[in-house]
Amino acid sequence: MAISSAPGKVYLFGEHAVVYGEPAIPCAIDLRARVQATARDDNRVRLTARDLSLNGFTVEFRGGHGDRPDVDVPDVLVEAAVGYVDGAIEHARELAGGTDDGLELTIESDIPLGAGLGSSAAVTVAAIDAVAREFGASPDKEVIADRAYQVESSVQSGEASRADTYCSTMGGVVRIEGSDCRRLGEPDIPFVLGYDGGAGDTGQLVAGVRSLRDRYPFAHATVEAVGELVERGETALADGDLAEVGRLMNFNHGLLAALGVSSRTLDDMVWAARDAGALGAKLTGAGGHGCIVALTDSSSVKTALEHAPSCEAAYEADLTPTGLHRE
Amino acid sequence: MAISSAPGKVYLFGEHAVVYGEPAIPCAIDLRARVQATARDDNRVRLTARDLSLNGFTVEFRGGHGDRPDVDVPDVLVEAAVGYVDGAIEHARELAGGTDDGLELTIESDIPLGAGLGSSAAVTVAAIDAVAREFGASPDKEVIADRAYQVESSVQSGEASRADTYCSTMGGVVRIEGSDCRRLGEPDIPFVLGYDGGAGDTGQLVAGVRSLRDRYPFAHATVEAVGELVERGETALADGDLAEVGRLMNFNHGLLAALGVSSRTLDDMVWAARDAGALGAKLTGAGGHGCIVALTDSSSVKTALEHAPSCEAAYEADLTPTGLHRE
């Protein structure tokens, strides 16, 4: 039996613009997904998922061959979860020299699904590692990060960035620019997250930004402005200037709103956090619905979010230096 | 006795950026300020203001010489109202050849004060015209617009743009770029306004944008993006493409939010209008507090605004072709 865990992430800066080659700075947070892998005697895969912010489900299918399991949860979520796990198993088998053995997989996660916190990347990273180790391999982190990116890219039809998978594998603050991924460090940054209970449609949101950027020169300039903001954010992080990081988060949120990816609930939570004293607040991830991230060490921000009409749950989630972890 | 009226305005596009020489497109709306001027036998000025979204007040002072009247309403509002009227009287006297006669002035206005709807410009334009005519002059509109701009510029310590005064004088849709002012036409555009009952601090908001623009290259780029958006908006207006106008208003609002001039109440009203089917919605004017403008011919948008927690009042206000009007 092998158990691996990997963290979720928030974007401090740069989501969406990263799709067009601009830099982005995500960082890992201490909400984690854990995957336990146990080899079976047959070649079946049995997957049990718990706490994925949806009803737990158990599915049994022949991993690695595109089977559709038959379970009573929304198709789109099962399809996504199974897609990531299926891809992870395939890559792990390859890393382990091509075994066809079956698996018992259990996934537990603190990370709300589809909320912009990189739950799928965390599950994918942890699953590749746990399965590869269960089959006797011990791939290094760079390899895991790259394989996990390939899985996301395949499930998301090429729209994935390396941000989520690299960040989840390495932990801490990372900088992504195209295929150039670097770890910047592990400063002590306290976050509060607000979650509206919903999930944005990443494909549709990415397509919306692309359409604006293709149509309007000023939308093109807006995407570039995000990239410039990220450079400034990197400096502020290096200087430990959290007030500046917060100001830049606020600005980044406005640019994302201009690009059409905010929503009434996300804006409401952002203002609740700012009005309660957060240094800065922005949506994180694809937007539409999901989470906002507020930079603050004040418990009153969490309370304010819990009282905001749009907020279903609020979490304290510090930056974590721990990426992929073998438990 | 002479009576003149002039309309308020909303910004379809370009507030704040207009301060840095970018183009802007305000348009006149059918909420008006009326000024009645009657010469007196002495050299005193008696000013009665009604319906300025504050308690009516009457003040008596020696116009044109910087006297402070003694009345029971908030200083800052009296100071502002008296400042504009005082300046208007001075310019009108000059236009009429320099008379020192006293005046009985009555101001009635439908336009909420300090809400981004150009109430001070409308009062100033109407006052210059009514007083000048009462003293026997008949200045043409270009002269009135220019004199009213000088009054605003003096009261606002040089931060005024020509947008409000030109638009209020000429009516319809106008385009402002530096000192170049043009009337674009008078298309039939239906608006609904949401008003949060507050007033932004224009000076502070303008200073905030200036500070961001000075500090960050991407904020500079954001201001330029507003200017590019305005050009596209002019084309959409010429084509009568209201859906495109709405999309551009939404984008403009996001850029203004990035520049730090939106607020919880303004964002809440913007989303209430969009969710109820408005083609587009944005804050109008300096921001902070005040009004949003929604492009829509649907009465459900007005109802939705009236039910939004942040909205104190909602108005239907079509574009009006009628600028300064002699009644």
XYZ file of C-alpha atoms in Angstrom:
654
model
C 0.000 0.000 0.000
C 1.259 3.503 -0.857
C -0.216 6.796 0.304
C 0.643 10.158 -1.259
C -0.842 13.574 -0.690
C -0.654 16.853 -2.573
C -1.962 20.361 -1.855
C -4.470 22.602 -3.574
C -3.466 26.072 -4.695
C -4.653 29.613 -5.068
C -3.561 32.062 -7.700
C -1.973 35.105 -6.152
C -1.768 36.549 -9.654
C -2.132 35.710 -13.301
C -4.835 33.139 -13.972
C -6.291 33.277 -17.508
C -3.422 35.464 -18.769
C -1.126 32.456 -18.195
C -2.946 30.717 -21.073
C -1.399 33.317 -23.428
C 2.169 32.939 -22.206
C 2.050 35.605 -19.502
C 3.627 34.696 -16.152
C 1.449 33.611 -13.232
C 2.082 33.071 -9.538
C 0.074 30.355 -7.858
C 0.882 29.103 -4.397
C 0.124 25.913 -2.533
C -2.289 26.009 0.401
C -2.727 23.622 3.274
C -5.848 21.934 1.972
C -4.787 18.538 0.643
C -5.896 15.520 -1.378
C -4.684 12.072 -0.242
C -4.611 8.997 -2.476
C -4.117 5.500 -1.143
C -3.178 2.832 -3.694
C -3.208 -0.931 -3.116
C -2.471 -3.437 -5.855
C -5.162 -6.042 -6.615
C -4.772 -9.581 -7.867
C -6.946 -8.953 -10.937
C -6.758 -6.132 -13.467
C -9.813 -4.217 -12.210
C -9.663 -0.730 -10.720
C -11.913 0.115 -7.800
C -12.064 3.803 -6.924
C -13.554 5.180 -3.721
C -13.799 8.935 -3.372
C -14.689 10.738 -0.175
C -15.085 14.353 0.864
C -14.716 15.774 -2.600
C -17.437 18.279 -1.734
C -19.883 15.950 -3.379
C -21.441 12.771 -2.127
C -18.796 10.122 -1.768
C -18.943 7.564 -4.519
C -17.380 4.249 -5.311
C -16.840 3.114 -8.870
C -15.351 -0.005 -10.308
C -13.974 0.010 -13.816
C -11.174 -1.353 -15.904
C -8.666 1.470 -15.536
C -6.726 2.777 -18.483
C -9.139 1.738 -21.181
C -11.782 4.450 -21.224
C -14.553 2.429 -19.504
C -17.482 4.456 -18.183
C -18.420 3.469 -14.617
C -22.062 3.249 -13.590
C -22.681 5.306 -10.453
C -25.312 7.611 -9.075
C -23.531 10.993 -9.062
C -23.645 13.728 -11.701
C -22.089 12.435 -14.902
C -19.880 15.422 -15.459
C -18.211 15.134 -12.053
C -17.681 11.384 -12.268
C -16.382 11.787 -15.767
C -13.908 14.418 -14.594
C -12.777 12.542 -11.482
C -12.491 9.253 -13.317
C -10.767 10.936 -16.235
C -8.023 12.362 -14.023
C -7.590 9.141 -12.036
C -7.668 7.029 -15.156
C -4.979 9.194 -16.760
C -2.931 9.137 -13.570
C -3.040 5.321 -13.452
C -1.980 5.035 -17.071
C 1.048 7.285 -16.531
C 1.948 5.574 -13.244
C 1.852 2.158 -14.925
C 4.148 3.465 -17.623
C 6.554 4.860 -15.021
C 6.519 1.454 -13.308
C 7.462 -0.393 -16.483
C 4.067 -1.218 -17.926
C 2.255 -3.408 -15.386
C -1.405 -4.232 -16.025
C -2.254 -5.060 -12.382
C -5.520 -3.872 -10.868
C -5.817 -1.322 -8.073
C -7.821 -0.376 -5.040
C -7.734 3.452 -4.872
C -9.113 5.646 -2.122
C -9.214 9.403 -2.515
C -9.814 11.796 0.332
C -9.699 15.507 -0.224
C -10.192 18.727 1.718
C -10.293 20.699 -1.517
C -13.673 21.787 -2.896
C -14.147 20.557 -6.482
C -14.250 22.943 -9.420
C -13.738 25.912 -7.127
C -10.485 27.139 -8.614
C -8.360 25.505 -5.908
C -6.681 22.930 -8.111
C -8.450 19.870 -6.688
C -8.016 17.865 -9.878
C -4.296 18.648 -10.054
C -3.805 17.616 -6.419
C -5.645 14.326 -6.957
C -3.735 13.664 -10.175
C -0.328 14.396 -8.644
C -1.015 12.292 -5.558
C -2.502 9.446 -7.621
C 0.409 9.199 -10.071
C 2.853 9.087 -7.188
C 0.921 6.625 -5.017
C 0.207 4.235 -7.883
C 3.743 4.427 -9.296
C 5.182 3.655 -5.870
C 2.704 0.845 -5.273
C 3.984 -0.663 -8.524
C 7.614 -0.265 -7.391
C 8.717 2.927 -9.156
C 9.950 6.094 -7.444
C 9.731 8.934 -9.964
C 11.187 12.296 -9.013
C 9.017 15.376 -8.584
C 9.829 16.982 -11.937
C 8.604 13.827 -13.662
C 5.439 13.668 -11.561
C 4.676 17.333 -12.280
C 5.130 16.805 -16.006
C 3.044 13.616 -16.126
C 0.276 15.275 -14.101
C 0.276 18.171 -16.549
C -0.111 15.722 -19.429
C -3.122 14.162 -17.689
C -4.769 17.560 -17.098
C -3.994 18.653 -20.611
C -5.601 15.547 -22.048
C -8.732 15.725 -19.847
C -9.102 19.486 -20.444
C -8.570 19.175 -24.214
C -5.307 21.112 -24.274
C -6.511 24.137 -22.258
C -4.556 23.216 -19.101
C -1.613 25.226 -17.851
C 1.307 23.777 -15.890
C 0.455 26.036 -12.973
C -1.788 23.738 -10.956
C 0.180 20.532 -11.323
C 3.617 22.103 -10.845
C 2.465 24.071 -7.811
C 0.773 21.068 -6.229
C 3.873 18.925 -6.754
C 6.427 21.452 -5.498
C 4.509 23.354 -2.805
C 5.292 26.947 -1.787
C 5.048 29.860 -4.193
C 5.800 29.098 -7.821
C 6.136 31.105 -10.994
C 4.848 29.774 -14.277
C 5.534 31.226 -17.699
C 4.753 28.915 -20.571
C 6.702 25.723 -19.883
C 9.142 27.533 -17.583
C 8.236 26.625 -13.994
C 10.200 27.796 -10.951
C 9.707 27.621 -7.238
C 10.041 31.122 -5.724
C 10.099 30.196 -2.058
C 7.847 29.539 0.875
C 7.022 32.818 2.603
C 4.569 32.817 5.482
C 1.364 34.056 3.867
C -1.992 33.748 5.609
C -5.086 33.359 3.443
C -8.780 33.182 4.034
C -10.866 31.589 1.283
C -14.519 32.232 0.553
C -16.428 29.580 -1.380
C -19.806 30.270 -2.991
C -20.631 26.582 -3.263
C -20.590 26.630 -7.042
C -18.210 25.682 -9.810
C -17.363 27.711 -12.878
C -17.269 26.154 -16.326
C -13.542 26.473 -16.995
C -13.768 25.675 -20.711
C -16.472 28.256 -21.271
C -14.684 30.919 -19.196
C -11.383 30.372 -21.003
C -13.202 30.540 -24.332
C -14.909 33.767 -23.270
C -11.602 35.449 -22.498
C -10.141 34.182 -25.776
C -13.053 35.632 -27.701
C -12.690 39.060 -26.018
C -8.929 39.025 -26.577
C -9.372 38.124 -30.263
C -12.029 40.752 -30.786
C -10.722 43.786 -28.900
C -7.196 45.256 -28.859
C -7.919 46.656 -25.382
C -8.768 43.148 -24.124
C -5.433 41.994 -25.527
C -3.832 44.892 -23.597
C -5.747 43.864 -20.472
C -4.253 40.370 -20.635
C -0.794 41.896 -21.061
C -1.463 44.216 -18.104
C -2.039 41.118 -15.972
C 1.383 39.861 -17.029
C 3.050 43.150 -16.036
C 1.213 43.061 -12.734
C 2.580 39.572 -12.074
C 6.166 40.831 -12.477
C 5.490 43.527 -9.913
C 3.880 40.937 -7.656
C 7.001 38.780 -7.807
C 9.056 41.734 -6.561
C 6.579 42.471 -3.767
C 6.752 38.839 -2.644
C 10.553 38.899 -2.673
C 10.440 42.057 -0.546
C 7.920 40.521 1.857
C 5.661 43.523 1.172
C 2.247 41.994 1.834
C 0.415 45.337 1.646
C 1.680 45.689 -1.919
C 0.756 42.064 -2.680
C -2.769 42.874 -1.479
C -3.063 46.009 -3.636
C -1.924 44.020 -6.642
C -4.448 41.268 -5.914
C -7.210 43.888 -5.892
C -6.050 45.286 -9.225
C -5.776 41.803 -10.708
C -9.362 41.082 -9.662
C -10.594 44.151 -11.526
C -8.778 43.115 -14.695
C -10.340 39.647 -14.406
C -13.745 41.286 -13.948
C -13.138 43.292 -17.135
C -12.352 40.012 -18.910
C -15.792 38.753 -17.888
C -14.839 35.982 -15.468
C -16.097 37.414 -12.187
C -19.676 37.103 -10.968
C -22.060 38.573 -8.455
C -21.141 36.030 -5.766
C -17.380 36.358 -6.299
C -17.532 40.179 -6.235
C -19.708 40.070 -3.122
C -17.192 37.872 -1.289
C -14.265 39.988 -2.461
C -15.893 43.106 -0.989
C -16.870 41.329 2.229
C -13.215 40.400 2.724
C -11.881 43.860 1.833
C -14.433 45.654 4.005
C -13.410 43.418 6.925
C -9.802 44.500 6.568
C -8.168 42.073 4.131
C -5.008 43.501 2.520
C -6.382 42.329 -0.812
C -8.896 39.913 -2.286
C -9.524 38.396 -5.699
C -11.197 35.489 -7.377
C -8.884 32.536 -7.856
C -8.885 30.177 -10.805
C -11.211 30.194 -13.769
C -13.892 32.281 -12.031
C -17.623 32.307 -12.764
C -18.234 30.578 -9.445
C -16.058 28.992 -6.806
C -13.568 30.674 -4.523
C -12.048 33.992 -3.695
C -8.756 34.317 -1.865
C -8.190 37.064 0.682
C -4.783 37.999 2.011
C -5.164 38.510 5.737
C -4.219 37.285 9.164
C -7.432 38.616 10.670
C -10.088 36.204 11.890
C -12.698 38.904 11.339
C -12.322 38.379 7.586
C -13.328 34.728 7.914
C -16.297 35.762 10.068
C -17.295 38.469 7.596
C -17.184 35.935 4.762
C -19.277 33.452 6.736
C -21.897 36.185 7.084
C -21.786 37.275 3.435
C -24.955 36.153 1.623
C -22.966 34.659 -1.258
C -20.565 32.631 0.841
C -21.304 28.984 1.571
C -18.095 28.238 3.436
C -14.954 30.070 4.511
C -11.590 28.457 5.185
C -8.353 29.564 6.736
C -5.643 28.211 4.476
C -2.045 29.276 4.897
C 0.547 28.918 2.225
C 2.170 25.510 2.599
C 5.767 24.673 1.686
C 4.805 20.996 1.364
C 3.982 19.831 -2.148
C 3.734 16.162 -3.033
C 4.252 14.196 0.160
C 4.770 10.472 0.678
C 2.871 9.478 3.792
C -37.369 86.792 -15.018
C -35.466 84.150 -17.025
C -35.699 80.379 -16.636
C -33.171 77.957 -18.122
C -32.797 74.226 -17.677
C -30.021 71.763 -18.439
C -29.766 67.967 -18.209
C -27.621 65.625 -16.156
C -25.464 63.018 -17.866
C -24.155 59.505 -17.588
C -20.840 58.268 -18.910
C -21.338 55.540 -21.449
C -17.559 55.177 -21.519
C -14.342 56.783 -20.429
C -14.629 58.553 -17.061
C -11.307 58.903 -15.211
C -9.286 58.079 -18.345
C -10.578 61.363 -19.821
C -8.445 63.178 -17.217
C -5.337 61.869 -19.038
C -6.406 62.937 -22.511
C -8.206 59.735 -23.493
C -11.564 60.168 -25.228
C -14.806 59.750 -23.301
C -18.452 59.473 -24.298
C -20.971 60.952 -21.897
C -24.593 61.432 -22.838
C -27.351 63.649 -21.553
C -30.285 62.084 -19.712
C -33.759 63.385 -19.077
C -33.197 64.385 -15.472
C -32.860 68.176 -15.402
C -31.904 71.148 -13.273
C -33.934 74.367 -13.684
C -32.705 77.785 -12.641
C -34.965 80.826 -12.395
C -33.258 84.225 -12.204
C -34.919 87.525 -11.282
C -33.015 90.788 -10.935
C -33.222 92.589 -7.572
C -33.073 96.305 -6.829
C -30.087 95.915 -4.475
C -26.820 94.037 -5.019
C -27.644 91.009 -2.813
C -28.041 87.436 -4.091
C -30.730 85.265 -2.595
C -30.500 81.577 -3.525
C -33.235 79.035 -2.935
C -32.476 75.413 -3.730
C -35.058 72.652 -3.826
C -35.028 68.933 -4.518
C -31.269 68.638 -4.734
C -31.533 65.317 -2.906
C -30.798 67.206 0.253
C -33.069 69.338 2.377
C -34.052 72.433 0.514
C -32.183 75.483 1.699
C -32.281 79.223 1.203
C -29.177 81.335 1.501
C -28.622 85.024 1.096
C -25.177 86.336 0.345
C -23.406 88.939 -1.665
C -22.760 86.979 -4.864
C -19.431 87.143 -6.618
C -17.331 88.136 -3.664
C -16.650 84.907 -1.827
C -19.077 85.476 1.076
C -19.986 82.424 3.133
C -23.733 82.181 3.718
C -25.090 81.106 7.079
C -27.506 78.180 6.678
C -28.362 74.962 8.388
C -27.222 72.307 5.885
C -23.907 70.443 5.695
C -21.104 72.881 4.988
C -19.520 70.880 2.230
C -22.743 70.744 0.198
C -23.559 74.417 0.668
C -20.013 75.313 -0.162
C -20.196 73.286 -3.367
C -23.635 74.534 -4.440
C -22.810 78.136 -3.576
C -19.422 77.838 -5.240
C -20.925 76.757 -8.560
C -23.718 79.321 -8.432
C -21.382 82.071 -7.352
C -19.042 81.281 -10.233
C -21.967 81.093 -12.655
C -23.198 84.538 -11.577
C -19.762 86.047 -11.983
C -19.421 84.722 -15.545
C -22.986 85.719 -16.431
C -22.402 89.269 -15.200
C -19.288 89.450 -17.344
C -21.225 88.185 -20.392
C -23.844 90.876 -19.732
C -21.287 93.666 -19.672
C -20.385 93.789 -16.002
C -23.558 94.630 -14.074
C -23.439 94.463 -10.282
C -27.222 94.051 -9.771
C -28.540 91.600 -7.193
C -30.485 88.425 -7.993
C -33.225 86.180 -6.756
C -32.252 82.641 -7.856
C -34.331 79.491 -7.513
C -32.837 76.102 -8.345
C -34.885 72.965 -8.807
C -33.238 69.738 -9.794
C -34.184 66.111 -10.461
C -30.527 65.108 -10.404
C -29.097 63.492 -7.260
C -26.078 65.431 -5.952
C -22.593 63.951 -6.054
C -23.858 60.782 -7.656
C -21.878 60.995 -10.867
C -24.780 62.410 -12.857
C -23.347 65.869 -13.441
C -25.705 67.785 -11.177
C -23.231 70.606 -10.605
C -22.597 71.012 -14.339
C -26.332 71.130 -15.073
C -26.918 73.774 -12.369
C -23.924 75.791 -13.554
C -24.946 75.721 -17.230
C -28.553 76.635 -16.472
C -27.514 79.348 -14.005
C -25.067 81.079 -16.355
C -27.689 81.136 -19.102
C -30.609 82.278 -16.926
C -28.618 85.019 -15.204
C -26.988 86.252 -18.406
C -30.392 86.486 -20.075
C -31.943 88.184 -17.070
C -29.210 90.792 -17.431
C -29.924 91.201 -21.143
C -27.245 89.041 -22.777
C -27.842 86.035 -25.037
C -24.634 84.027 -25.197
C -24.471 81.101 -27.593
C -24.113 77.547 -26.404
C -20.392 77.181 -27.105
C -19.753 80.185 -24.865
C -21.997 78.848 -22.093
C -20.286 75.445 -22.223
C -16.856 77.038 -21.978
C -17.807 79.392 -19.136
C -19.434 76.532 -17.218
C -16.251 74.505 -17.620
C -14.252 77.397 -16.181
C -16.559 77.497 -13.156
C -16.237 73.730 -12.568
C -12.517 73.885 -13.074
C -12.168 76.647 -10.503
C -14.420 74.979 -7.899
C -12.767 71.561 -8.448
C -9.232 72.995 -8.344
C -8.394 72.187 -11.953
C -9.503 68.521 -11.901
C -12.675 69.101 -13.961
C -13.071 67.790 -17.494
C -15.154 69.469 -20.168
C -17.337 66.382 -20.389
C -20.095 67.305 -17.945
C -20.556 70.930 -18.908
C -20.319 70.354 -22.674
C -22.708 67.414 -22.527
C -25.203 69.271 -20.362
C -25.148 72.276 -22.691
C -25.414 70.379 -25.973
C -27.553 67.355 -25.024
C -27.444 64.022 -26.853
C -24.304 61.903 -27.043
C -21.018 63.779 -27.055
C -17.381 62.858 -27.430
C -14.706 64.580 -25.375
C -10.970 64.314 -25.918
C -8.943 66.973 -24.154
C -10.424 70.288 -25.253
C -11.939 68.744 -28.393
C -15.687 68.368 -27.814
C -18.117 67.068 -30.433
C -21.755 66.114 -30.448
C -22.140 62.594 -31.911
C -25.915 62.522 -32.255
C -29.035 61.670 -30.368
C -29.779 57.971 -30.692
C -32.687 56.498 -28.781
C -30.987 54.828 -25.812
C -32.956 53.672 -22.775
C -31.190 53.682 -19.416
C -32.037 52.603 -15.924
C -30.019 54.171 -13.123
C -29.371 52.701 -9.700
C -28.417 55.073 -6.896
C -26.893 53.876 -3.621
C -27.782 57.097 -1.827
C -24.148 58.054 -1.324
C -21.638 60.351 -2.952
C -18.059 59.534 -3.863
C -15.234 61.914 -3.035
C -14.264 62.897 -6.583
C -10.974 64.518 -5.614
C -9.839 61.518 -3.640
C -10.929 59.053 -6.339
C -9.164 61.005 -9.094
C -6.041 61.193 -6.916
C -6.207 57.437 -6.290
C -6.256 56.659 -10.015
C -3.404 59.118 -10.595
C -1.332 57.440 -7.922
C -1.905 53.965 -9.416
C -1.141 55.247 -12.925
C 2.067 56.912 -11.721
C 3.181 53.851 -9.818
C 2.353 50.955 -12.129
C 2.963 50.617 -15.886
C 0.010 48.205 -16.047
C -2.266 50.856 -14.512
C -1.061 53.251 -17.199
C -1.944 50.553 -19.738
C -5.349 50.107 -18.115
C -6.124 53.809 -18.579
C -5.048 53.525 -22.237
C -7.228 50.434 -22.623
C -10.214 52.544 -21.555
C -9.350 54.986 -24.339
C -9.227 52.192 -26.940
C -12.526 50.866 -25.636
C -14.088 54.297 -26.117
C -13.088 54.308 -29.806
C -14.806 50.956 -30.249
C -17.812 52.269 -28.358
C -18.107 55.210 -30.745
C -18.288 52.778 -33.656
C -20.892 50.640 -31.900
C -23.034 53.730 -31.264
C -22.730 54.803 -34.902
C -23.848 51.298 -35.938
C -26.749 51.334 -33.476
C -25.366 48.098 -32.022
C -26.689 48.335 -28.463
C -25.632 44.771 -27.565
C -22.037 45.752 -28.347
C -22.445 49.008 -26.403
C -23.573 46.915 -23.419
C -20.614 44.515 -23.671
C -18.244 47.463 -23.787
C -19.918 49.065 -20.756
C -19.344 45.834 -18.813
C -15.685 45.747 -19.819
C -15.271 49.436 -18.934
C -16.714 48.772 -15.479
C -14.106 46.061 -14.843
C -11.275 48.388 -15.853
C -12.657 51.041 -13.489
C -12.825 48.423 -10.735
C -9.159 47.590 -11.395
C -8.379 51.301 -11.011
C -9.946 51.175 -7.565
C -13.006 53.362 -8.074
C -15.806 50.813 -7.731
C -17.274 49.728 -4.404
C -19.410 47.019 -2.893
C -22.647 48.923 -3.484
C -21.805 49.860 -7.077
C -20.752 46.291 -7.941
C -23.894 44.928 -6.295
C -26.130 47.219 -8.368
C -24.202 46.429 -11.546
C -24.786 42.700 -11.037
C -28.439 43.206 -10.090
C -28.954 44.998 -13.411
C -27.014 42.455 -15.464
C -28.716 39.483 -13.829
C -32.099 41.078 -14.616
C -31.207 41.239 -18.301
C -29.492 44.581 -18.869
C -27.356 44.621 -22.027
C -24.590 46.156 -19.930
C -24.057 48.038 -16.691
C -21.306 50.143 -15.184
C -20.656 52.767 -12.590
C -20.902 56.302 -13.940
C -18.780 59.236 -12.870
C -16.089 59.292 -10.238
C -17.304 56.138 -8.497
C -16.848 55.200 -4.847
C -20.540 55.750 -4.269
C -23.375 57.153 -6.317
C -24.921 55.745 -9.461
C -24.641 52.921 -11.903
C -26.073 53.104 -15.399
C -27.668 50.083 -17.034
C -28.457 49.883 -20.727
C -31.869 48.323 -21.033
C -35.448 48.811 -22.113
C -36.706 46.249 -19.611
C -38.751 47.361 -16.612
C -37.573 44.252 -14.763
C -34.126 45.841 -14.447
C -35.589 48.810 -12.562
C -37.528 46.417 -10.318
C -34.418 44.292 -9.705
C -32.455 47.397 -8.744
C -35.218 48.540 -6.384
C -34.902 45.180 -4.635
C -31.101 45.153 -4.499
C -29.892 45.745 -0.926
C -27.444 48.454 -2.018
C -29.898 50.479 -4.081
C -31.720 53.409 -2.508
C -33.501 54.555 -5.646
C -33.791 53.514 -9.283
C -34.691 55.814 -12.171
C -35.646 55.345 -15.772
C -33.724 57.990 -17.690
C -33.591 57.970 -21.450
C -30.987 59.767 -23.430
C -32.245 63.273 -24.143
C -31.391 65.341 -27.222
C -32.214 68.523 -25.304
C -29.255 70.255 -23.705
C -29.513 73.803 -22.372
C -33.097 74.930 -22.825
C -34.657 78.361 -22.442
C -38.034 77.907 -20.822
